[in-house]
Short mmCIF file of C-alpha atoms in Angstrom, two decimals:
data_model
loop_
_atom_site.label_atom_id
_atom_site.label_comp_id
_atom_site.label_asym_id
_atom_site.label_seq_id
_atom_site.Cartn_x
_atom_site.Cartn_y
_atom_site.Cartn_z
CA MET A 1 20.49 7.46 35.44
CA GLY A 2 17.27 5.92 36.72
CA PHE A 3 17.06 3.66 33.67
CA TRP A 4 20.62 2.36 34.15
CA VAL A 5 20.00 1.68 37.86
CA PHE A 6 16.81 -0.20 37.05
CA ALA A 7 18.37 -2.19 34.18
CA GLY A 8 21.46 -2.99 36.24
CA GLY A 9 19.33 -4.15 39.15
CA LEU A 10 17.41 -6.52 36.89
CA ALA A 11 20.66 -7.94 35.50
CA VAL A 12 22.10 -8.48 39.00
CA LEU A 13 18.88 -10.13 40.16
CA THR A 14 18.96 -12.46 37.16
CA VAL A 15 22.56 -13.44 37.88
CA ALA A 16 21.77 -14.02 41.56
CA LEU A 17 18.90 -16.35 40.71
CA LEU A 18 21.09 -18.31 38.28
CA LEU A 19 23.88 -18.58 40.87
CA ARG A 20 21.42 -19.78 43.50
CA ALA A 21 20.09 -22.47 41.15
CA LEU A 22 23.59 -23.64 40.24
CA LEU A 23 24.81 -23.91 43.82
CA ARG A 24 21.70 -25.50 45.24
CA GLY A 25 21.58 -28.29 42.68
CA ARG A 26 24.39 -30.28 44.30
CA ALA A 27 23.34 -29.49 47.86
CA ALA A 28 19.83 -30.73 47.18
CA ALA A 29 21.20 -34.13 46.13
CA VAL A 30 23.24 -34.44 49.37
CA GLU A 31 20.27 -33.43 51.48
CA ALA A 32 18.20 -36.11 49.77
CA ASP A 33 20.78 -38.78 50.62
CA VAL A 34 20.93 -37.67 54.29
CA ALA A 35 17.15 -37.81 54.55
CA GLY A 36 17.23 -41.34 53.13
CA ILE A 37 19.70 -42.50 55.85
CA ALA A 38 17.39 -41.22 58.60
CA LEU A 39 14.44 -43.01 57.04
CA TYR A 40 16.29 -46.35 56.88
CA ARG A 41 17.27 -46.05 60.55
CA GLU A 42 13.64 -45.50 61.49
CA GLN A 43 12.69 -48.59 59.49
CA LEU A 44 15.30 -50.72 61.39
CA ALA A 45 13.88 -49.58 64.71
CA ALA A 46 10.36 -50.40 63.56
CA VAL A 47 11.37 -53.95 62.44
CA ALA A 48 13.08 -54.65 65.82
CA LYS A 49 10.01 -53.41 67.67
CA ASP A 50 7.65 -55.61 65.59
CA ALA A 51 9.88 -58.70 66.16
CA GLU A 52 9.96 -58.07 69.88
CA ALA A 53 6.17 -57.73 69.99
CA GLY A 54 5.75 -60.97 67.99
CA ARG A 55 4.06 -59.32 65.01
CA ILE A 56 6.69 -60.87 62.66
CA ASP A 57 8.77 -64.01 63.16
CA ALA A 58 12.53 -64.00 63.74
CA GLY A 59 13.44 -65.15 60.21
CA GLU A 60 11.40 -62.47 58.51
CA ALA A 61 12.78 -59.84 60.89
CA GLU A 62 16.36 -60.87 60.12
CA ARG A 63 15.71 -60.74 56.34
CA LEU A 64 14.18 -57.24 56.60
CA GLU A 65 17.03 -55.97 58.77
CA LEU A 66 19.63 -57.21 56.26
CA GLU A 67 17.82 -55.50 53.31
CA ILE A 68 17.41 -52.22 55.21
CA LYS A 69 21.06 -52.26 56.35
CA ARG A 70 22.18 -52.84 52.75
CA ARG A 71 20.22 -49.80 51.59
CA LEU A 72 21.51 -47.82 54.56
CA LEU A 73 25.12 -48.57 53.60
CA GLU A 74 24.48 -47.51 49.97
CA ALA A 75 22.90 -44.23 51.07
CA ASP A 76 25.76 -43.54 53.49
CA ARG A 77 28.33 -44.31 50.76
CA ALA A 78 26.51 -41.92 48.33
CA ALA A 79 26.43 -39.17 50.92
CA GLN A 80 30.13 -39.60 51.68
CA GLY A 81 30.97 -39.53 47.98
CA ALA A 82 28.95 -36.35 47.43
CA SER A 83 30.59 -34.58 50.35
CA GLY A 84 34.02 -35.72 49.27
CA THR A 85 33.72 -34.46 45.71
CA GLY A 86 31.55 -31.40 46.33
CA ARG A 87 34.35 -28.78 46.14
CA ALA A 88 35.17 -29.22 42.45
CA PRO A 89 31.56 -29.01 41.18
CA ARG A 90 31.00 -26.01 43.44
CA GLU A 91 33.98 -24.20 41.93
CA LEU A 92 32.78 -25.07 38.47
CA SER A 93 29.35 -23.76 39.34
CA LEU A 94 30.86 -20.51 40.60
CA GLY A 95 32.87 -20.19 37.40
CA ALA A 96 29.79 -20.78 35.31
CA ALA A 97 27.93 -18.15 37.34
CA VAL A 98 30.69 -15.61 36.69
CA ILE A 99 30.57 -16.31 32.95
CA VAL A 100 26.79 -15.95 32.95
CA ALA A 101 27.08 -12.67 34.84
CA VAL A 102 29.56 -11.27 32.33
CA VAL A 103 27.48 -12.39 29.35
CA VAL A 104 24.25 -10.99 30.79
CA LEU A 105 25.68 -7.65 31.90
CA ALA A 106 27.98 -7.02 28.94
CA GLY A 107 25.61 -8.51 26.37
CA THR A 108 22.54 -6.56 27.42
CA GLY A 109 24.54 -3.35 27.81
CA GLY A 110 26.18 -3.81 24.41
CA LEU A 111 22.90 -4.56 22.65
CA TYR A 112 21.29 -1.47 24.13
CA TRP A 113 24.28 0.66 23.14
CA VAL A 114 23.96 -0.52 19.51
CA LEU A 115 20.18 -0.78 19.15
CA GLY A 116 18.99 1.71 21.75
CA ALA A 117 19.47 5.42 22.27
CA PRO A 118 21.70 6.00 25.34
CA GLY A 119 21.13 9.36 26.93
CA TYR A 120 17.66 9.88 25.52
CA GLY A 121 14.49 9.83 27.57
CA ASP A 122 11.45 7.68 26.88
CA ALA A 123 9.76 8.45 23.54
CA PRO A 124 6.42 6.61 23.34
CA ILE A 125 4.63 6.73 20.00
CA ALA A 126 1.84 9.00 21.30
CA ALA A 127 4.36 11.56 22.54
CA ARG A 128 6.27 11.46 19.25
CA ILE A 129 3.07 12.00 17.25
CA ALA A 130 2.10 14.90 19.50
CA ALA A 131 5.57 16.44 19.16
CA ALA A 132 5.44 16.08 15.37
CA GLU A 133 2.04 17.77 15.24
CA GLU A 134 3.24 20.59 17.48
CA TYR A 135 6.27 21.12 15.24
CA ARG A 136 4.01 21.13 12.20
CA GLN A 137 1.87 23.86 13.70
CA THR A 138 4.78 26.03 14.87
CA ARG A 139 7.38 25.44 12.17
CA MET A 140 9.14 28.16 10.22
CA ARG A 141 7.02 30.40 8.03
CA GLN A 142 7.71 31.08 4.35
CA ALA A 143 9.55 34.39 4.75
CA ASP A 144 11.91 33.05 7.41
CA ALA A 145 12.57 29.88 5.40
CA VAL A 146 13.45 31.91 2.31
CA ALA A 147 15.79 34.14 4.33
CA ARG A 148 17.56 31.12 5.79
CA PHE A 149 17.84 29.44 2.39
CA GLU A 150 19.26 32.56 0.72
CA GLN A 151 21.88 32.92 3.45
CA ASN A 152 23.27 29.51 2.56
CA LEU A 153 23.26 30.04 -1.19
CA PRO A 154 26.70 30.18 -2.80
CA ASP A 155 27.66 33.24 -4.79
CA VAL A 156 26.61 32.63 -8.37
CA PRO A 157 26.65 35.02 -11.31
CA ASP A 158 23.38 36.55 -12.40
CA PRO A 159 21.68 34.72 -15.27
CA ASP A 160 22.61 35.95 -18.72
CA ILE A 161 19.48 37.87 -19.72
CA SER A 162 19.40 40.12 -22.72
CA GLU A 163 18.72 43.81 -22.27
CA GLU A 164 15.77 43.49 -24.62
CA PHE A 165 14.11 40.86 -22.42
CA LYS A 166 14.79 42.95 -19.32
CA GLY A 167 13.04 45.87 -20.99
CA LEU A 168 10.05 43.75 -21.90
CA MET A 169 9.81 42.46 -18.32
CA ALA A 170 9.89 46.01 -16.98
CA GLN A 171 7.03 46.93 -19.30
CA LEU A 172 5.06 43.83 -18.25
CA ARG A 173 5.49 44.61 -14.55
CA THR A 174 4.37 48.18 -15.09
CA ALA A 175 1.33 47.10 -17.10
CA VAL A 176 0.29 44.54 -14.50
CA ALA A 177 0.72 47.07 -11.69
CA GLU A 178 -1.54 49.50 -13.57
CA ARG A 179 -4.14 46.78 -14.30
CA PRO A 180 -4.34 44.67 -11.12
CA ASP A 181 -7.32 42.68 -12.43
CA ASP A 182 -5.70 41.71 -15.74
CA LEU A 183 -5.71 37.92 -15.52
CA GLN A 184 -3.69 37.28 -18.66
CA GLY A 185 -1.07 39.81 -17.63
CA HIS A 186 -0.59 38.15 -14.26
CA VAL A 187 -0.37 34.71 -15.87
CA LEU A 188 2.38 35.98 -18.18
CA LEU A 189 4.14 37.59 -15.24
CA VAL A 190 4.10 34.34 -13.26
CA ARG A 191 5.60 32.42 -16.15
CA ASN A 192 8.36 34.89 -16.93
CA GLU A 193 9.33 35.69 -13.34
CA ALA A 194 9.71 31.98 -12.69
CA ALA A 195 11.79 31.57 -15.85
CA MET A 196 14.13 34.30 -14.57
CA GLY A 197 14.45 32.54 -11.19
CA ASN A 198 12.40 35.20 -9.36
CA PHE A 199 10.23 32.65 -7.60
CA GLY A 200 9.08 35.03 -4.89
CA ALA A 201 7.85 37.54 -7.46
CA ALA A 202 6.23 34.73 -9.44
CA ALA A 203 4.42 33.57 -6.29
CA LYS A 204 3.07 37.07 -5.67
CA ALA A 205 1.78 37.17 -9.24
CA GLN A 206 0.19 33.73 -8.80
CA GLU A 207 -1.57 34.94 -5.64
CA ALA A 208 -3.06 37.67 -7.81
CA VAL A 209 -4.17 35.03 -10.32
CA LEU A 210 -6.00 33.18 -7.55
CA ARG A 211 -7.59 36.42 -6.36
CA ILE A 212 -8.85 37.22 -9.84
CA LYS A 213 -10.12 33.71 -10.56
CA ALA A 214 -11.73 33.44 -7.12
CA GLU A 215 -14.12 30.46 -7.13
CA ASP A 216 -12.98 29.47 -10.61
CA ALA A 217 -9.44 28.72 -9.42
CA GLY A 218 -8.58 25.07 -9.92
CA ALA A 219 -6.25 22.54 -8.35
CA GLN A 220 -3.41 23.38 -10.74
CA ASP A 221 -3.60 27.06 -9.83
CA TYR A 222 -3.09 26.32 -6.13
CA LEU A 223 -0.49 23.65 -6.90
CA LEU A 224 1.55 26.15 -8.92
CA LEU A 225 1.54 28.61 -6.01
CA ALA A 226 2.72 25.85 -3.64
CA GLN A 227 5.47 24.79 -6.05
CA LEU A 228 6.73 28.37 -6.36
CA TRP A 229 6.88 28.77 -2.60
CA ILE A 230 8.59 25.40 -2.14
CA THR A 231 11.18 26.21 -4.81
CA GLU A 232 11.78 29.66 -3.33
CA ALA A 233 12.51 28.05 0.07
CA GLY A 234 14.88 25.44 -1.34
CA GLY A 235 12.49 22.49 -1.11
CA TYR A 236 11.00 23.34 2.27
CA VAL A 237 7.20 23.00 2.52
CA SER A 238 6.15 25.97 4.63
CA PRO A 239 2.76 26.40 6.32
CA GLU A 240 1.78 28.70 3.47
CA ALA A 241 2.71 26.07 0.88
CA GLU A 242 0.85 23.43 2.90
CA ALA A 243 -2.30 25.55 2.85
CA ALA A 244 -2.04 25.92 -0.94
CA LEU A 245 -1.57 22.16 -1.32
CA ALA A 246 -4.62 21.54 0.86
CA GLN A 247 -6.67 23.75 -1.46
CA ALA A 248 -5.36 21.87 -4.50
CA LEU A 249 -6.21 18.47 -2.98
CA ARG A 250 -9.63 19.70 -1.91
CA ARG A 251 -10.37 20.39 -5.57
CA GLU A 252 -8.60 17.30 -6.97
CA SER A 253 -7.86 14.67 -4.35
CA GLU A 254 -6.03 12.39 -6.81
CA ASN A 255 -3.63 15.05 -8.12
CA VAL A 256 -0.31 13.20 -8.22
CA GLU A 257 1.99 16.20 -7.86
CA ALA A 258 0.00 17.69 -5.00
CA ARG A 259 0.07 14.35 -3.21
CA TYR A 260 3.84 14.12 -3.69
CA TYR A 261 4.41 17.49 -2.05
CA TRP A 262 1.94 16.62 0.70
CA GLY A 263 4.02 13.53 1.45
CA LEU A 264 7.14 15.72 1.46
CA MET A 265 5.50 17.98 4.05
CA ARG A 266 4.69 14.95 6.20
CA ALA A 267 8.28 13.71 5.97
CA GLN A 268 9.63 17.13 6.94
CA THR A 269 7.32 17.41 9.96
CA GLY A 270 8.31 14.14 11.62
CA ARG A 271 5.68 11.77 10.23
CA PRO A 272 7.53 9.38 7.89
CA ASP A 273 4.73 6.86 8.35
CA LEU A 274 2.20 9.20 6.77
CA ALA A 275 4.69 10.25 4.10
CA PHE A 276 5.20 6.60 3.17
CA ASN A 277 1.46 5.98 2.89
CA VAL A 278 1.04 8.98 0.60
CA TRP A 279 4.08 8.28 -1.55
CA ARG A 280 3.28 4.60 -1.97
CA ARG A 281 0.18 5.53 -3.97
CA VAL A 282 2.14 8.16 -5.89
CA MET A 283 4.63 5.46 -6.93
CA ASP A 284 1.80 3.58 -8.67
CA GLU A 285 1.27 6.47 -11.08
CA LEU A 286 4.66 8.14 -11.10
CA PRO A 287 4.88 10.68 -13.96
CA PRO A 288 8.31 10.14 -15.54
CA ASP A 289 8.64 13.78 -16.59
CA ALA A 290 8.08 15.19 -13.09
CA PRO A 291 11.19 16.95 -11.72
CA TRP A 292 10.95 14.95 -8.50
CA ALA A 293 10.31 11.53 -10.12
CA ALA A 294 13.97 10.49 -9.95
CA ASP A 295 14.21 11.34 -6.23
CA LEU A 296 11.01 9.68 -5.06
CA PRO A 297 12.30 6.07 -4.88
CA THR A 298 15.09 7.18 -2.53
CA GLN A 299 12.73 9.35 -0.51
CA ILE A 300 10.09 6.66 -0.05
CA ALA A 301 12.75 4.11 0.92
CA ALA A 302 14.06 6.49 3.61
CA ALA A 303 10.51 7.13 4.85
CA ALA A 304 9.87 3.39 5.03
CA ARG A 305 13.04 2.81 7.10
CA ALA A 306 12.13 5.63 9.48
CA ALA A 307 8.60 4.24 9.83
CA GLY A 308 9.87 0.69 10.41
CA VAL A 309 8.32 -0.66 7.22
CA GLU A 310 9.99 -3.20 4.96
CA TYR A 311 9.65 -1.82 1.45
CA THR A 312 11.53 -2.02 -1.82
CA PRO A 313 10.62 0.58 -4.46
CA PRO A 314 9.47 -1.06 -7.69
CA ALA A 315 11.67 -0.96 -10.75
CA PRO A 316 10.95 1.97 -13.07
CA SER A 317 9.33 -0.33 -15.62
CA SER A 318 6.76 -1.49 -13.11
CA THR A 319 5.27 1.96 -12.81
CA GLY A 320 4.14 1.99 -16.42
CA VAL A 321 0.86 0.67 -17.73
CA ARG A 322 1.22 -2.84 -19.07
CA GLY A 323 -2.45 -3.18 -19.86
CA PRO A 324 -4.30 -2.13 -23.01
CA SER A 325 -4.46 1.60 -23.66
CA ALA A 326 -7.25 3.32 -25.54
CA GLU A 327 -5.10 3.24 -28.69
CA ASP A 328 -4.49 -0.49 -28.23
CA MET A 329 -8.19 -1.15 -27.91
CA ALA A 330 -8.94 0.93 -31.02
CA ALA A 331 -6.28 -0.92 -33.02
CA ALA A 332 -7.76 -4.22 -31.95
CA GLN A 333 -11.05 -3.34 -33.62
CA ASP A 334 -9.39 -3.68 -37.07
CA MET A 335 -8.12 -7.21 -36.39
CA SER A 336 -9.83 -10.44 -37.15
CA PRO A 337 -11.94 -11.83 -34.31
CA GLU A 338 -9.30 -14.45 -33.50
CA GLU A 339 -6.42 -11.96 -33.64
CA ARG A 340 -8.30 -9.41 -31.58
CA GLN A 341 -9.17 -12.01 -28.96
CA ALA A 342 -5.53 -13.15 -28.64
CA PHE A 343 -4.26 -9.56 -28.58
CA ILE A 344 -6.63 -8.41 -25.88
CA ARG A 345 -6.03 -11.60 -23.90
CA SER A 346 -2.27 -10.96 -23.73
CA MET A 347 -2.79 -7.35 -22.67
CA VAL A 348 -5.37 -8.30 -20.06
CA ASP A 349 -3.10 -10.94 -18.53
CA GLY A 350 -0.26 -8.43 -18.25
CA LEU A 351 -2.43 -5.81 -16.58
CA ALA A 352 -4.05 -8.33 -14.24
CA GLU A 353 -0.61 -9.51 -13.14
CA GLU A 354 0.50 -5.95 -12.48
CA LEU A 355 -2.56 -5.08 -10.40
CA ALA A 356 -2.22 -8.30 -8.41
CA THR A 357 1.44 -7.69 -7.54
CA ASP A 358 2.00 -3.93 -7.49
CA GLY A 359 -1.49 -2.46 -7.25
CA GLY A 360 -2.46 0.40 -9.52
CA THR A 361 -4.48 3.52 -10.17
CA PRO A 362 -8.24 3.58 -10.74
CA GLU A 363 -7.51 4.17 -14.43
CA LYS A 364 -5.62 0.87 -14.64
CA TRP A 365 -8.47 -0.98 -12.93
CA ALA A 366 -10.90 0.62 -15.38
CA GLN A 367 -8.75 -0.56 -18.30
CA LEU A 368 -8.83 -4.11 -17.01
CA VAL A 369 -12.58 -4.01 -16.47
CA ARG A 370 -13.17 -2.58 -19.96
CA ALA A 371 -10.95 -5.23 -21.58
CA LEU A 372 -12.74 -8.05 -19.77
CA GLY A 373 -16.01 -6.70 -21.12
CA VAL A 374 -14.64 -6.84 -24.67
CA LEU A 375 -13.64 -10.46 -24.06
CA GLY A 376 -17.12 -11.23 -22.83
CA GLU A 377 -15.88 -12.44 -19.43
CA VAL A 378 -18.77 -10.95 -17.50
CA GLU A 379 -18.30 -13.00 -14.33
CA ARG A 380 -14.62 -12.20 -14.03
CA GLN A 381 -15.38 -8.56 -14.77
CA ALA A 382 -17.89 -8.52 -11.90
CA GLU A 383 -15.30 -10.06 -9.58
CA ILE A 384 -12.75 -7.40 -10.51
CA VAL A 385 -15.29 -4.62 -9.94
CA ALA A 386 -16.17 -6.07 -6.52
CA GLU A 387 -12.49 -6.26 -5.61
CA ALA A 388 -11.96 -2.67 -6.77
CA ARG A 389 -14.76 -1.51 -4.47
CA GLU A 390 -12.79 -2.90 -1.52
CA VAL A 391 -9.43 -1.54 -2.71
CA PHE A 392 -10.78 1.97 -3.28
CA ASP A 393 -13.17 2.02 -0.34
CA GLY A 394 -13.50 5.66 0.69
CA SER A 395 -12.84 7.00 -2.83
CA PRO A 396 -16.23 7.24 -4.56
CA GLU A 397 -14.67 8.93 -7.59
CA ALA A 398 -12.41 5.92 -8.25
CA ILE A 399 -15.26 3.44 -7.77
CA ALA A 400 -17.49 5.46 -10.11
CA LEU A 401 -14.78 5.45 -12.78
CA ILE A 402 -14.37 1.66 -12.59
CA GLU A 403 -18.11 0.98 -12.56
CA ALA A 404 -18.53 3.26 -15.55
CA ALA A 405 -15.90 1.22 -17.42
CA ALA A 406 -17.86 -1.93 -16.65
CA GLY A 407 -21.10 -0.42 -17.89
CA GLY A 408 -19.56 1.06 -21.01
CA SER A 409 -17.99 -2.22 -22.11
CA GLN A 410 -21.22 -4.18 -22.10
#
């Protein structure tokens, strides 16, 4: 209510100021004419006084009096005309003020109704970020998310599994239970439980895999655990899945799949801006065989809209590598010098255009740098390496990869 009172008061004040300006315009002109009449009368009195005192002769005094009287009559006529025709302009001014009032009040109210959020309190960016972080810290845990997801599942028939396979799975479960430190047994159990749709059981087996591997566990091991939990919860990234993803990214910061799911977690916890930043890099190296690859363009577009960013996902063809691959470079070695030069030149131009317009992964930059070295364009190669250092500032692994490509091509 306070907002509407304040906004309405501003609108009324604006209308009042406009009305005052409209109505005073005509009155100011009349007042100016009246002031002119008084001035001319003072001038007549001054001329008569000077003639009587002998400061000007009679002829000059008569000429001045005639000129002043002429101006006096014109000013009086203008004042009479303004007062005689003042009603119509005043009514027009009042009409214009009413129209302005309607436009201001209805227009501002209508715009706020369409573009604003009537009924909601203030939501400054700092408060929204704090609320998103609080939700992230207190959101639903894995067990509760799975229970909620399973409640909403439609009734579906059990998968058609042969009795023989069921018997083998029973034997595998028994063997793993009897040998809790059997790494290979747990790996097999993870794979087969997941194939049967028992994602919760597969996740428990994967936790055992991580326990057995200990410090030897890699990014893919933690990523698999996160994927199992996310699938079990119907696509929800729980705090447990987030922790597993964090471990995967700690071991391999450029892991594409882990970064995708990290962006999904950010989108689900009220930070579409961070989700967009993560997914934009993922789009540059989108694996076409990933189960989520087809959904990412829609997801990143939605995140961009929510974050207030203008963004159009690139066409699928733009995510591929247009530059020379290792096989291309090897094939070029068998060509004549002229053919090889022309071949590499065409590939280099394509890759350079892609990096300039869409950006790319460190691997693509390394390909370009390596190809420039083959062409002998040392100066341009140095420029590309310098540019890559700025693009990948904060990622020493990427910079090292690109610099290594420059050194290996010389």
